[in-house]
Short mmCIF file of C-alpha atoms and ligand atoms in Angstrom, two decimals:
data_model
loop_
_atom_site.label_atom_id
_atom_site.label_comp_id
_atom_site.label_asym_id
_atom_site.label_seq_id
_atom_site.Cartn_x
_atom_site.Cartn_y
_atom_site.Cartn_z
CA UNK A 12 101.31 97.91 107.90
CA UNK A 13 103.55 97.54 104.89
CA UNK A 14 107.22 96.75 105.41
CA UNK A 15 110.14 98.14 103.49
CA UNK A 16 112.03 95.73 101.29
CA UNK A 17 114.96 95.58 103.70
CA UNK A 18 112.59 94.63 106.53
CA UNK A 19 110.90 91.98 104.40
CA UNK A 20 114.36 90.68 103.53
CA UNK A 21 115.16 90.28 107.25
CA UNK A 22 111.94 88.36 107.83
CA UNK A 23 112.60 86.09 104.87
CA UNK A 24 116.12 85.46 106.07
CA UNK A 25 114.95 84.58 109.58
CA UNK A 26 112.67 81.94 108.04
CA UNK A 27 115.48 80.37 106.05
CA UNK A 28 114.74 81.90 102.66
CA UNK A 29 117.95 82.73 100.80
CA UNK A 30 118.38 86.46 100.12
CA UNK A 31 121.32 88.45 98.74
CA UNK A 32 123.73 89.95 101.26
CA UNK A 33 122.69 93.52 101.89
CA UNK A 34 122.73 96.47 104.22
CA UNK A 35 121.00 99.84 104.35
CA UNK A 36 122.41 103.34 103.97
CA UNK A 37 120.89 106.75 104.64
CA UNK A 38 123.74 108.71 103.11
CA UNK A 39 125.83 108.36 99.93
CA UNK A 40 129.04 107.87 101.93
CA UNK A 41 127.47 105.04 103.89
CA UNK A 42 126.54 103.50 100.56
CA UNK A 43 130.19 103.63 99.46
CA UNK A 44 131.29 102.00 102.73
CA UNK A 45 128.62 99.31 102.37
CA UNK A 46 129.77 98.60 98.82
CA UNK A 47 133.35 98.24 100.05
CA UNK A 48 132.21 95.67 102.60
CA UNK A 49 130.11 93.80 100.03
CA UNK A 50 132.96 93.44 97.60
CA UNK A 51 132.65 96.49 95.36
CA UNK A 52 129.99 95.76 92.74
CA UNK A 53 126.53 96.28 94.23
CA UNK A 54 122.91 97.03 93.48
CA UNK A 55 121.59 100.28 95.00
CA UNK A 56 117.87 100.04 95.75
CA UNK A 57 115.48 102.79 96.84
CA UNK A 58 113.58 101.85 100.01
CA UNK A 59 110.04 103.08 99.50
CA UNK A 60 106.73 101.39 100.17
CA UNK A 61 105.68 101.20 96.57
CA UNK A 62 106.43 98.92 93.65
CA UNK A 63 107.89 99.72 90.28
CA UNK A 64 111.12 101.08 91.68
CA UNK A 65 113.09 99.45 88.91
CA UNK A 66 111.07 101.20 86.20
CA UNK A 67 111.35 104.52 88.05
CA UNK A 68 115.15 104.42 88.21
CA UNK A 69 115.18 103.44 91.87
CA UNK A 70 117.17 100.21 91.35
CA UNK A 71 120.62 100.59 89.84
CA UNK A 72 123.76 98.55 89.46
CA UNK A 73 127.00 100.20 90.61
CA UNK A 74 130.32 98.84 89.41
CA UNK A 75 132.41 99.88 92.43
CA UNK A 76 132.16 101.76 95.75
CA UNK A 77 132.68 105.17 94.14
CA UNK A 78 129.86 104.45 91.70
CA UNK A 79 127.70 103.22 94.58
CA UNK A 80 128.15 106.57 96.30
CA UNK A 81 127.20 108.49 93.16
CA UNK A 82 124.21 106.24 92.51
CA UNK A 83 123.03 106.50 96.12
CA UNK A 84 123.26 110.28 95.83
CA UNK A 85 121.00 110.13 92.79
CA UNK A 86 118.47 107.82 94.40
CA UNK A 87 118.31 109.34 97.91
CA UNK A 88 115.75 112.14 97.84
CA UNK A 89 114.20 110.84 94.64
CA UNK A 90 110.41 110.82 94.44
CA UNK A 91 108.89 107.50 93.44
CA UNK A 92 105.12 107.66 92.98
CA UNK A 93 104.81 110.24 95.74
CA UNK A 94 107.22 108.49 98.11
CA UNK A 95 110.47 110.25 98.94
CA UNK A 96 113.48 107.97 99.21
CA UNK A 97 115.14 108.38 102.62
CA UNK A 98 117.11 105.18 102.60
CA UNK A 99 118.71 102.82 100.13
CA UNK A 100 119.54 99.18 100.39
CA UNK A 101 122.96 98.16 99.12
CA UNK A 102 122.86 94.57 97.93
CA UNK A 103 125.21 92.06 96.47
CA UNK A 104 124.39 91.75 92.77
CA UNK A 105 122.95 88.50 91.58
CA UNK A 106 123.60 86.85 88.26
CA UNK A 107 119.99 86.24 87.26
CA UNK A 108 119.03 83.38 85.02
CA UNK A 109 115.26 83.25 85.57
CA UNK A 110 112.82 85.56 87.32
CA UNK A 111 109.70 84.08 88.94
CA UNK A 112 106.78 85.58 90.83
CA UNK A 113 105.30 84.11 94.03
CA UNK A 114 102.92 85.50 96.59
CA UNK A 115 100.30 84.60 99.16
CA UNK A 116 97.41 86.95 99.66
CA UNK A 117 94.31 86.83 101.79
CA UNK A 118 91.30 86.29 99.55
CA UNK A 119 88.53 87.66 101.72
CA UNK A 120 85.77 86.73 99.30
CA UNK A 121 86.85 83.08 99.25
CA UNK A 122 87.61 82.97 102.98
CA UNK A 123 90.99 81.48 102.13
CA UNK A 124 94.46 82.39 101.08
CA UNK A 125 95.51 82.45 97.49
CA UNK A 126 98.89 81.42 96.17
CA UNK A 127 99.76 83.36 93.05
CA UNK A 128 102.80 82.24 91.09
CA UNK A 129 104.29 82.65 87.66
CA UNK A 130 107.38 81.56 85.82
CA UNK A 131 107.42 84.99 84.20
CA UNK A 132 108.21 87.21 87.17
CA UNK A 133 110.11 90.46 87.17
CA UNK A 134 109.22 94.00 86.40
CA UNK A 135 106.47 93.22 83.91
CA UNK A 136 104.34 90.87 86.02
CA UNK A 137 101.34 93.23 85.85
CA UNK A 138 101.59 93.14 82.06
CA UNK A 139 101.79 89.36 82.05
CA UNK A 140 98.77 89.10 84.36
CA UNK A 141 96.78 91.48 82.14
CA UNK A 142 97.63 90.08 78.73
CA UNK A 143 98.24 86.40 79.46
CA UNK A 144 96.43 85.49 82.67
CA UNK A 145 97.04 81.80 81.94
CA UNK A 146 100.74 82.41 82.68
CA UNK A 147 99.83 83.24 86.29
CA UNK A 148 98.68 80.34 88.47
CA UNK A 149 96.17 81.12 91.21
CA UNK A 150 95.76 78.30 93.71
CA UNK A 151 93.58 78.55 96.82
CA UNK A 152 95.26 77.55 100.07
CA UNK A 153 93.11 76.22 102.87
CA UNK A 154 94.22 78.23 105.92
CA UNK A 155 93.83 75.21 108.21
CA UNK A 156 95.98 72.97 106.03
CA UNK A 157 98.50 75.57 104.95
CA UNK A 158 101.24 74.99 102.41
CA UNK A 159 102.58 71.48 102.90
CA UNK A 160 105.36 70.05 100.75
CA UNK A 161 102.73 68.53 98.47
CA UNK A 162 100.86 71.79 98.20
CA UNK A 163 104.08 73.66 97.43
CA UNK A 164 104.89 71.14 94.71
CA UNK A 165 101.38 71.61 93.29
CA UNK A 166 101.77 75.41 93.20
CA UNK A 167 105.23 75.17 91.62
CA UNK A 168 104.02 72.75 88.97
CA UNK A 169 100.92 74.81 88.17
CA UNK A 170 103.05 77.91 87.64
CA UNK A 171 105.84 76.18 85.80
CA UNK A 172 108.39 76.94 88.52
CA UNK A 173 111.32 74.58 88.98
CA UNK A 174 110.75 71.96 91.71
CA UNK A 175 113.49 73.61 93.84
CA UNK A 176 111.14 76.59 94.31
CA UNK A 177 108.81 74.46 96.44
CA UNK A 178 111.02 74.87 99.51
CA UNK A 179 110.73 78.67 99.28
CA UNK A 180 106.95 78.34 98.88
CA UNK A 181 106.79 76.38 102.17
CA UNK A 182 108.99 78.85 103.99
CA UNK A 183 107.12 81.83 102.60
CA UNK A 184 103.93 80.33 104.00
CA UNK A 185 105.64 80.17 107.39
CA UNK A 186 106.44 83.87 107.07
CA UNK A 187 102.78 84.59 106.40
CA UNK A 188 101.51 82.53 109.32
CA UNK A 189 104.17 83.13 111.96
CA UNK A 190 104.51 86.83 111.27
CA UNK A 191 100.75 87.46 110.96
CA UNK A 192 101.05 88.84 107.45
CA UNK A 193 98.17 89.54 105.09
CA UNK A 194 100.43 89.55 102.07
CA UNK A 195 103.84 88.18 101.26
CA UNK A 196 105.21 88.64 97.79
CA UNK A 197 108.53 87.86 96.17
CA UNK A 198 109.09 89.43 92.76
CA UNK A 199 111.43 88.40 91.45
CA UNK A 200 112.23 85.08 93.00
CA UNK A 201 115.30 84.27 90.94
CA UNK A 202 117.27 81.28 89.85
CA UNK A 203 120.89 82.29 89.55
CA UNK A 204 123.27 81.09 86.89
CA UNK A 205 124.60 78.74 89.58
CA UNK A 206 121.12 77.28 90.17
CA UNK A 207 120.45 78.87 93.56
CA UNK A 208 116.93 80.13 94.33
CA UNK A 209 116.98 83.60 95.93
CA UNK A 210 114.33 86.12 96.99
CA UNK A 211 115.56 89.27 95.26
CA UNK A 212 112.73 91.57 96.30
CA UNK A 213 110.11 91.31 99.00
CA UNK A 214 106.83 92.88 99.89
CA UNK A 215 105.13 92.10 103.19
CA UNK A 216 101.99 93.56 104.71
CA UNK A 217 101.57 92.76 108.38
CA UNK A 218 98.14 92.53 109.96
CA UNK A 219 97.90 95.48 112.34
CA UNK A 220 95.24 93.64 114.32
CA UNK A 221 97.89 91.13 115.37
CA UNK A 222 100.30 93.75 116.71
CA UNK A 223 99.44 92.79 120.30
CA UNK A 224 100.92 89.32 119.87
CA UNK A 225 103.89 90.34 117.76
CA UNK A 226 106.01 91.93 120.43
CA UNK A 227 109.06 92.03 118.23
CA UNK A 228 107.42 94.36 115.73
CA UNK A 229 107.58 97.01 118.42
CA UNK A 230 107.99 100.38 116.85
CA UNK A 231 110.72 98.98 114.65
CA UNK A 232 109.00 98.18 111.35
CA UNK A 233 108.56 101.83 110.52
CA UNK A 234 112.09 102.99 109.97
CA UNK A 235 113.17 105.82 112.25
CA UNK A 236 113.21 109.13 110.46
CA UNK A 237 116.75 109.41 109.16
CA UNK A 238 118.40 112.79 109.38
CA UNK A 239 118.49 114.71 106.12
CA UNK A 240 121.84 114.19 104.41
CA UNK A 241 124.38 116.89 105.13
CA UNK A 242 124.64 119.47 102.36
CA UNK A 243 127.11 118.22 99.82
CA UNK A 244 128.58 120.88 97.57
CA UNK A 245 129.95 118.31 95.14
CA UNK A 246 126.40 117.42 94.17
CA UNK A 247 124.48 120.68 93.76
CA UNK A 248 121.55 118.99 92.04
CA UNK A 249 120.80 116.47 94.78
CA UNK A 250 117.14 116.89 95.66
CA UNK A 251 116.72 117.79 99.31
CA UNK A 252 115.66 114.68 101.18
CA UNK A 253 112.77 115.32 103.51
CA UNK A 254 113.18 113.64 106.85
CA UNK A 255 110.57 111.28 108.19
CA UNK A 256 108.21 108.64 106.87
CA UNK A 257 105.48 109.57 104.37
CA UNK A 258 102.87 111.79 106.07
CA UNK A 259 100.06 109.24 105.89
CA UNK A 260 102.05 106.72 107.92
CA UNK A 261 103.13 109.16 110.58
CA UNK A 262 99.52 110.36 110.85
CA UNK A 263 98.27 106.83 111.32
CA UNK A 264 100.90 106.31 113.99
CA UNK A 265 99.95 109.61 115.67
CA UNK A 266 96.28 108.64 115.66
CA UNK A 267 97.06 105.20 117.06
CA UNK A 268 99.12 106.74 119.83
CA UNK A 269 96.06 108.79 120.79
CA UNK A 270 93.80 105.74 120.65
CA UNK A 271 91.94 106.93 117.56
CA UNK A 272 90.84 104.82 114.60
CA UNK A 273 92.15 106.70 111.59
CA UNK A 274 92.18 105.40 108.04
CA UNK A 275 93.80 107.18 105.11
CA UNK A 276 91.97 107.21 101.78
CA UNK A 277 92.76 109.09 98.61
CA UNK A 278 90.14 111.79 98.22
CA UNK A 279 89.78 115.33 99.52
CA UNK A 280 87.12 115.38 102.27
CA UNK A 281 88.30 114.65 105.80
CA UNK A 282 85.65 112.79 107.77
CA UNK A 283 85.12 112.54 111.50
CA UNK A 284 82.21 110.66 112.95
CA UNK A 285 81.23 108.67 115.99
CA UNK A 286 80.71 104.96 115.56
CA UNK A 287 81.76 102.76 112.66
CA UNK A 288 78.27 102.55 111.14
CA UNK A 289 77.74 106.28 110.99
CA UNK A 290 81.25 106.87 109.65
CA UNK A 291 80.76 104.27 106.90
CA UNK A 292 77.46 105.79 105.81
CA UNK A 293 79.05 109.26 105.90
CA UNK A 294 81.66 108.04 103.42
CA UNK A 295 78.87 106.84 101.14
CA UNK A 296 76.90 110.05 101.37
CA UNK A 297 79.98 112.18 100.62
CA UNK A 298 80.77 109.94 97.63
CA UNK A 299 77.14 110.24 96.55
CA UNK A 300 77.60 113.99 96.54
CA UNK A 301 80.47 113.77 94.09
CA UNK A 302 83.48 114.10 96.40
CA UNK A 303 85.89 111.50 97.68
CA UNK A 304 86.81 110.90 101.31
CA UNK A 305 90.45 111.77 102.09
CA UNK A 306 90.41 109.78 105.31
CA UNK A 307 88.11 108.95 108.14
CA UNK A 308 88.33 108.94 111.83
CA UNK A 309 85.97 107.25 114.22
CA UNK A 310 85.96 109.03 117.55
CA UNK A 311 83.82 106.25 118.99
CA UNK A 312 81.13 106.43 121.62
CA UNK A 313 81.56 108.56 124.71
CA UNK A 314 84.11 110.75 122.93
CA UNK A 315 85.41 113.53 125.11
CA UNK A 316 86.33 117.07 124.10
CA UNK A 317 89.97 116.00 124.13
CA UNK A 318 89.28 113.14 121.72
CA UNK A 319 87.53 115.54 119.37
CA UNK A 320 90.45 117.96 119.55
CA UNK A 321 92.95 115.16 118.88
CA UNK A 322 90.85 113.89 116.00
CA UNK A 323 90.64 117.27 114.29
CA UNK A 324 94.35 117.73 114.76
CA UNK A 325 95.04 114.43 112.98
CA UNK A 326 92.55 115.01 110.14
CA UNK A 327 93.76 118.57 109.48
CA UNK A 328 97.36 117.40 109.31
CA UNK A 329 96.54 115.40 106.19
CA UNK A 330 97.68 117.59 103.28
CA UNK A 331 95.13 115.97 100.95
CA UNK A 332 92.20 117.30 102.97
CA UNK A 333 90.54 120.37 101.49
CA UNK A 334 87.41 120.37 103.65
CA UNK A 335 86.37 118.50 106.78
CA UNK A 336 83.01 117.03 107.63
CA UNK A 337 82.22 116.31 111.26
CA UNK A 338 79.14 114.12 111.45
CA UNK A 339 78.04 113.27 114.97
CA UNK A 340 74.89 111.71 116.21
CA UNK A 341 74.84 112.26 119.92
CA UNK A 342 74.01 109.12 121.83
CA UNK A 343 76.36 108.42 124.67
CA UNK A 344 78.47 111.21 123.20
CA UNK A 345 76.58 114.41 123.90
CA UNK A 346 76.75 116.98 121.13
CA UNK A 347 77.75 119.74 123.50
CA UNK A 348 80.89 117.74 124.43
CA UNK A 349 81.69 117.39 120.73
CA UNK A 350 81.12 121.12 120.21
CA UNK A 351 83.39 121.86 123.18
CA UNK A 352 85.98 119.62 121.59
CA UNK A 353 85.79 121.52 118.34
CA UNK A 354 86.11 124.83 120.15
CA UNK A 355 89.06 123.47 122.12
CA UNK A 356 90.68 122.21 118.94
CA UNK A 357 90.30 125.65 117.37
CA UNK A 358 92.48 126.99 120.19
CA UNK A 359 95.41 124.76 119.30
CA UNK A 360 94.91 123.91 115.63
CA UNK A 361 95.27 126.69 113.10
CA UNK A 362 92.23 126.05 110.94
CA UNK A 363 92.97 126.76 107.30
CA UNK A 364 90.31 124.53 105.75
CA UNK A 365 86.53 124.76 105.96
CA UNK A 366 84.86 122.63 108.58
CA UNK A 367 81.26 121.52 108.11
CA UNK A 368 79.60 120.26 111.26
CA UNK A 369 76.41 118.32 111.60
CA UNK A 370 75.29 117.69 115.16
CA UNK A 371 72.15 115.77 115.96
CA UNK A 372 70.80 113.70 118.82
CA UNK A 373 71.70 114.08 122.48
CA UNK A 374 72.10 117.78 123.40
CA UNK A 375 72.22 118.84 119.74
CA UNK A 376 70.70 122.26 120.44
CA UNK A 377 73.28 122.99 123.12
CA UNK A 378 76.11 121.81 120.89
CA UNK A 379 74.96 123.96 117.98
CA UNK A 380 74.67 126.99 120.27
CA UNK A 381 78.25 126.49 121.48
CA UNK A 382 79.55 126.49 117.91
CA UNK A 383 77.38 129.44 116.94
CA UNK A 384 78.79 131.39 119.88
CA UNK A 385 82.35 130.62 118.77
CA UNK A 386 81.48 131.99 115.32
CA UNK A 387 84.63 130.84 113.57
CA UNK A 388 84.62 132.07 109.96
CA UNK A 389 85.63 128.64 108.58
CA UNK A 390 83.13 126.61 110.62
CA UNK A 391 79.67 126.04 109.18
CA UNK A 392 76.81 124.06 110.62
CA UNK A 393 74.30 122.11 108.57
CA UNK A 394 71.60 120.24 110.43
CA UNK A 395 71.08 117.27 108.13
CA UNK A 396 73.59 114.59 107.24
CA UNK A 397 72.87 114.78 103.54
CA UNK A 398 72.99 118.57 103.51
CA UNK A 399 76.26 118.59 105.44
CA UNK A 400 77.82 116.04 103.08
CA UNK A 401 76.71 118.06 100.07
CA UNK A 402 78.20 121.24 101.52
CA UNK A 403 81.51 119.54 102.45
CA UNK A 404 81.72 118.01 98.98
CA UNK A 405 81.07 121.38 97.40
CA UNK A 406 83.72 123.11 99.53
CA UNK A 407 86.26 120.37 98.87
CA UNK A 408 85.89 120.23 95.12
CA UNK A 409 85.36 123.87 94.22
P1 GDP B 9 110.81 96.75 91.91
O1 GDP B 9 110.95 97.29 90.53
O2 GDP B 9 110.37 97.80 92.88
O3 GDP B 9 109.94 95.54 91.98
O4 GDP B 9 112.29 96.33 92.38
P2 GDP B 9 113.06 94.93 92.30
O5 GDP B 9 113.82 94.76 93.53
O6 GDP B 9 112.15 93.83 91.92
O7 GDP B 9 114.11 95.17 91.14
C1 GDP B 9 113.67 95.43 89.82
C2 GDP B 9 114.48 94.61 88.84
O8 GDP B 9 115.85 94.95 88.95
C3 GDP B 9 114.41 93.11 89.06
O9 GDP B 9 113.28 92.54 88.44
C4 GDP B 9 115.70 92.65 88.40
O10 GDP B 9 115.49 92.46 87.03
C5 GDP B 9 116.62 93.84 88.60
N1 GDP B 9 117.57 93.53 89.66
C6 GDP B 9 117.43 93.75 90.99
N2 GDP B 9 118.50 93.29 91.66
C7 GDP B 9 119.33 92.73 90.74
C8 GDP B 9 120.58 92.07 90.79
O11 GDP B 9 121.17 91.85 91.84
N3 GDP B 9 121.12 91.66 89.60
C9 GDP B 9 120.51 91.87 88.42
N4 GDP B 9 121.07 91.44 87.31
N5 GDP B 9 119.32 92.49 88.32
C10 GDP B 9 118.73 92.91 89.46
MN1 MN B 10 110.12 93.66 92.49
#
């Protein structure tokens, strides 16, 4: 789960990392009020779970509270790389002298963490990494040893960061470990004209598998859906803000609430299968047939009709899906139960996209007969996995 910048900022602050004073606002007038409280001049920052906000016009300086209101009105509702801005952060401006980059990421291949740091942080870090990789230090961190003071000094020296940055490197490691994060990134970490080191932006990805032992995450990290701003006649060109988190996140939450394993991908074929192995190979076969999976959902073993209905509901709610492939090999899960689930789902879900079903294994004949009897015009059965994948790919990409 990715956090918003303002949530990352809170985590950093609770671990003793200096951050600018800030507050959030869901409405331009709240932004004005926040600016008044912060002393007038502020930075207005779009809160979306994507980078490059600065380059997209989602980070702007406002000279006074009235300007903060106008700027917030411009930024709220803005689309940044497919993410609608529902909330802004109003922050005290910082007089930047230097911008650095620091992060810790899990390096699965190396079985360790990686510290990545550069003295040339800021909005063009990707460019620096691409054109002058030597300007970006990459130092493995042994997970058992962690980032000690010596290690932090080593990372800072390798990246050309000032020695004062070492303290932040130690604390950032504590954020990673204590908060069960897979990624913590600060870009830019700045040195102010006065010599203070501050985390000006933060990106944190928490490890969902650790949710059980992170009670304080609760439901909080995903911001509650703010109400759409009231119509404001003084700003006729304000884009209408859509309430709620981006659809993929709310779908993942909905699936989790129903005990389903749902993963969002970026293609166009929705995939439902039973068992991780079968689902993984279904993704490959669909890709082999020239389409890309939009998501996948593992309904597991022993899936009931209700689980199937819930699963279809989730998959069909993904706007990227243009065809769905249900690939079930009946073992513990009997195919007739899966077919019943599909029929039940068709009662509640308004099917607008083609559904290709492949049932094999336990009670396959009975399952196929149930679907044949339902005779829904958008439901097709194909008996082989490869044939079903080919048909779903064809329907999705036509
Ligand atoms: P990102 O573009 O999504 O990574 O958003 P950032 O929070 O990193 O902001 C982008 C850029 O805006 C930073 O690299 C800074 O150069 C600039 N910026 C952000 N906050 C301040 C501030 O308080 N003062 C100044 N001078 N620049 C800022
Ligand atoms: Mn940034």
